[in-house]
Short mmCIF file of C-alpha atoms and ligand atoms in Angstrom, two decimals:
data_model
loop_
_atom_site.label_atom_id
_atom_site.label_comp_id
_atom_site.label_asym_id
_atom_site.label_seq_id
_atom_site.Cartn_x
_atom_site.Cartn_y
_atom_site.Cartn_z
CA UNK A 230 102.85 110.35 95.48
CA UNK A 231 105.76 111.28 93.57
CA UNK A 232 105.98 113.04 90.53
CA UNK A 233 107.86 112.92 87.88
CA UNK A 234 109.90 115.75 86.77
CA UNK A 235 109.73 117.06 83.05
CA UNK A 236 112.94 116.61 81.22
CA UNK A 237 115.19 119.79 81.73
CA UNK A 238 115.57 122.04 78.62
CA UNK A 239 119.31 121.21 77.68
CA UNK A 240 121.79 124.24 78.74
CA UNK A 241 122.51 126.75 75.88
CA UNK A 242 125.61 126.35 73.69
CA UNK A 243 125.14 122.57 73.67
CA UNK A 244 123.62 120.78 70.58
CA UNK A 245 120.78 118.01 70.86
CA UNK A 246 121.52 115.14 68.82
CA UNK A 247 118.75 112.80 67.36
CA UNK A 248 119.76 109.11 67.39
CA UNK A 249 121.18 107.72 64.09
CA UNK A 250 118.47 105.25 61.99
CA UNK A 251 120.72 102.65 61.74
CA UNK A 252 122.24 102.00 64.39
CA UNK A 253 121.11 104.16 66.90
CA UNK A 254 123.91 106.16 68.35
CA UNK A 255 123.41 110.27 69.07
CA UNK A 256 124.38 112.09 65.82
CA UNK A 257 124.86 115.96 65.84
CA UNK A 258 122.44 118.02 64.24
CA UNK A 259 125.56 119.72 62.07
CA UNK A 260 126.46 116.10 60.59
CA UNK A 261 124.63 114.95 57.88
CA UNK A 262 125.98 111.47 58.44
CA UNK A 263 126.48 109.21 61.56
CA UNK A 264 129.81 109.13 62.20
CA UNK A 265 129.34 105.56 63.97
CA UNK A 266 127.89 103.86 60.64
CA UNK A 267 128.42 106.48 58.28
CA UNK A 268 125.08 105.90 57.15
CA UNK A 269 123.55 109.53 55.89
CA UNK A 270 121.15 111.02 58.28
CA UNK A 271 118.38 110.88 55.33
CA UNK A 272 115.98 108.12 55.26
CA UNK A 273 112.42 106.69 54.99
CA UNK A 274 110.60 105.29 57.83
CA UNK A 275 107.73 103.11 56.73
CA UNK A 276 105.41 101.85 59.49
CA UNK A 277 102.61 98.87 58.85
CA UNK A 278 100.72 97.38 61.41
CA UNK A 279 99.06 94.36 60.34
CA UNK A 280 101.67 92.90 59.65
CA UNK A 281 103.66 94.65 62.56
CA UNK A 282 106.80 95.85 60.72
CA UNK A 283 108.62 98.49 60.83
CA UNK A 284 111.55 99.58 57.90
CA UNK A 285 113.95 102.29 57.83
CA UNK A 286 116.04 102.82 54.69
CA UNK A 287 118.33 105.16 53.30
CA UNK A 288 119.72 106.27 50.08
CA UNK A 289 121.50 103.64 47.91
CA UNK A 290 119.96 100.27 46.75
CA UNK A 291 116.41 99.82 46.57
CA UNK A 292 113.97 98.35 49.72
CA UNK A 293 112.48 95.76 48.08
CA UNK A 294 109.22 94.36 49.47
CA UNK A 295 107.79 91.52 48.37
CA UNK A 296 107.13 87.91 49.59
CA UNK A 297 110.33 86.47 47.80
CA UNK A 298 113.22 85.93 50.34
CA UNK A 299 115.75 86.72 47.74
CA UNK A 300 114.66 89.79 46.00
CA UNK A 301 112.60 90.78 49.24
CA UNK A 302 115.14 89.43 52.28
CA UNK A 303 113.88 92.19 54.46
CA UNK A 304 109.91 91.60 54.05
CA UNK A 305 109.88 88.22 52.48
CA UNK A 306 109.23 86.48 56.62
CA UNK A 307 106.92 89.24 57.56
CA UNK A 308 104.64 88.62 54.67
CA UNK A 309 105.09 84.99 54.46
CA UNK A 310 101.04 84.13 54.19
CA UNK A 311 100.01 87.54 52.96
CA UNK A 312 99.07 85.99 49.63
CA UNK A 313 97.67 89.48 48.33
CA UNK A 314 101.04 90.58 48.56
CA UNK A 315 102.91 89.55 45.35
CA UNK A 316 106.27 87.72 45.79
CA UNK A 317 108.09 91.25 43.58
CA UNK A 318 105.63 93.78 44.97
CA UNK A 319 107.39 97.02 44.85
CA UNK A 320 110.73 99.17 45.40
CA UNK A 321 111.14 102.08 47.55
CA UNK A 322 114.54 104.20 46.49
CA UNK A 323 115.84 107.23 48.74
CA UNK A 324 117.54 109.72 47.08
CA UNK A 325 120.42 111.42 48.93
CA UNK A 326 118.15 114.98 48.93
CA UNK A 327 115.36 113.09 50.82
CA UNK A 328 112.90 112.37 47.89
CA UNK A 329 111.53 108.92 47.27
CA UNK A 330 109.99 107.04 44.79
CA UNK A 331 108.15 103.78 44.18
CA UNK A 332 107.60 101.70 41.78
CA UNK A 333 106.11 98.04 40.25
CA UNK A 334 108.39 95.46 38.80
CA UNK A 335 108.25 96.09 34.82
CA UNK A 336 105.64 92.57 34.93
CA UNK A 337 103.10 94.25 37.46
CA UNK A 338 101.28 92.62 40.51
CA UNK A 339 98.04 90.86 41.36
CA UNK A 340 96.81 93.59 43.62
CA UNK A 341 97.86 96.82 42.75
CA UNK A 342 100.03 99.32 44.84
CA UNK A 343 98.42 101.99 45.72
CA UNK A 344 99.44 105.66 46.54
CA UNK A 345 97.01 107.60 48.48
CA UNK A 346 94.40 105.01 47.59
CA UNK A 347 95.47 105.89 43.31
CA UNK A 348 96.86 102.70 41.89
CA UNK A 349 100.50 103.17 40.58
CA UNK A 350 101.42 102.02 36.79
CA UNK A 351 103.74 99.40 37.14
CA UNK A 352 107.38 100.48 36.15
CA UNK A 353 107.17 103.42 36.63
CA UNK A 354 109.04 105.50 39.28
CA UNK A 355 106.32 107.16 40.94
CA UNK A 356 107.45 110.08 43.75
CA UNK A 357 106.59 109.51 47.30
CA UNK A 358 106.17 112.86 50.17
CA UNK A 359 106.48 112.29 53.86
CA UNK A 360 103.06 111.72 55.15
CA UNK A 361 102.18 109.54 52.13
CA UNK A 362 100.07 106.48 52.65
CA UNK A 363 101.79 103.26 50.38
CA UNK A 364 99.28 100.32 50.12
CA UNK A 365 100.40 97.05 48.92
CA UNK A 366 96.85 95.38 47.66
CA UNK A 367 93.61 95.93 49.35
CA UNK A 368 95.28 95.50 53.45
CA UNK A 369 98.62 95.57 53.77
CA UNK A 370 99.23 100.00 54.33
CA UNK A 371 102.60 101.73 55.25
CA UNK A 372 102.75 104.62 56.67
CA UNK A 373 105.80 106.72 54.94
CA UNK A 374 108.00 108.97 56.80
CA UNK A 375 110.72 111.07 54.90
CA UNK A 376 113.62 112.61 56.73
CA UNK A 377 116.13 114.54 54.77
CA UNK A 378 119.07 115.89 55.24
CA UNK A 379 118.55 118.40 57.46
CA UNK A 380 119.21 118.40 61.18
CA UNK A 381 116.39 117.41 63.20
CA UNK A 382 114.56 114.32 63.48
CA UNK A 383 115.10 110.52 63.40
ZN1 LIG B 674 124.65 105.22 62.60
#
């Protein structure tokens, strides 16, 4: 029977880079943006598992998810049939110093997003931590992950 060894510590004097978000490739824990993508090295990971999807986003425009394949390109096929989930549901925003925020088109939806299991009012930018859990109607739950700038994780 063969063993497997664990992973050698990595010699001193030489940094461990995390892999970008975006696209992957080893970014030094100095850099505060990938110097493949240029994408910056903060972002939000938010993990749901019924529907399986996975998003990572950084600062700039909103993540928009929703069933509407327009305003919501990246969730629109994932929640195609989810007909608790509104076709504008919400917006997550990423802020280059790691906060984020969500919030409910001005009009409002169906079912409710809810914070922590606290519904949000709808337009209004409401602040998100790392840890938080994001719940779009009574089923559909992210799991939010915030990485900031800081050297680290990914
Ligand atoms: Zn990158």
């Amino acid at each position: 029977m063969v063993r497997a060894e664990p992973p050698a510590p990595p010699p001193a004097g030489v940094e461990v880079s995390a892999p970008c978000w975006n696209c992957r490739k080893p970014v030094a824990p100095r850099d505060t943006r990938c110097a493949s993508c240029g994408r910056a090295r903060t972002h939000a990971l938010l993990v749901c598992t019924e529907p399986c999807l996975e998003l990572r986003h950084g600062p700039g425009p909103p993540l928009r998810l929703g069933r509407h394949p327009d305003w919501a390109p990246r969730t629109a096929a994932a929640f195609d049939g989810w007909n608790k989930v509104s076709r504008r549901h919400a917006s997550i925003t990423v802020e280059p110093d790691g906060t984020a925020w969500v919030e409910e088109p001005e009009e409002g939806t169906r079912n409710g997003t809810y914070l922590n299991g606290a519904r949000i009012a709808a337009g209004v930018r409401t602040p998100v931590r790392d840890g938080d859990q994001l719940r779009l109607g009574l089923r559909v739950s992210f799991a939010v992950r915030l990485y900031g700038p800081g050297p680290g994780t990914g």
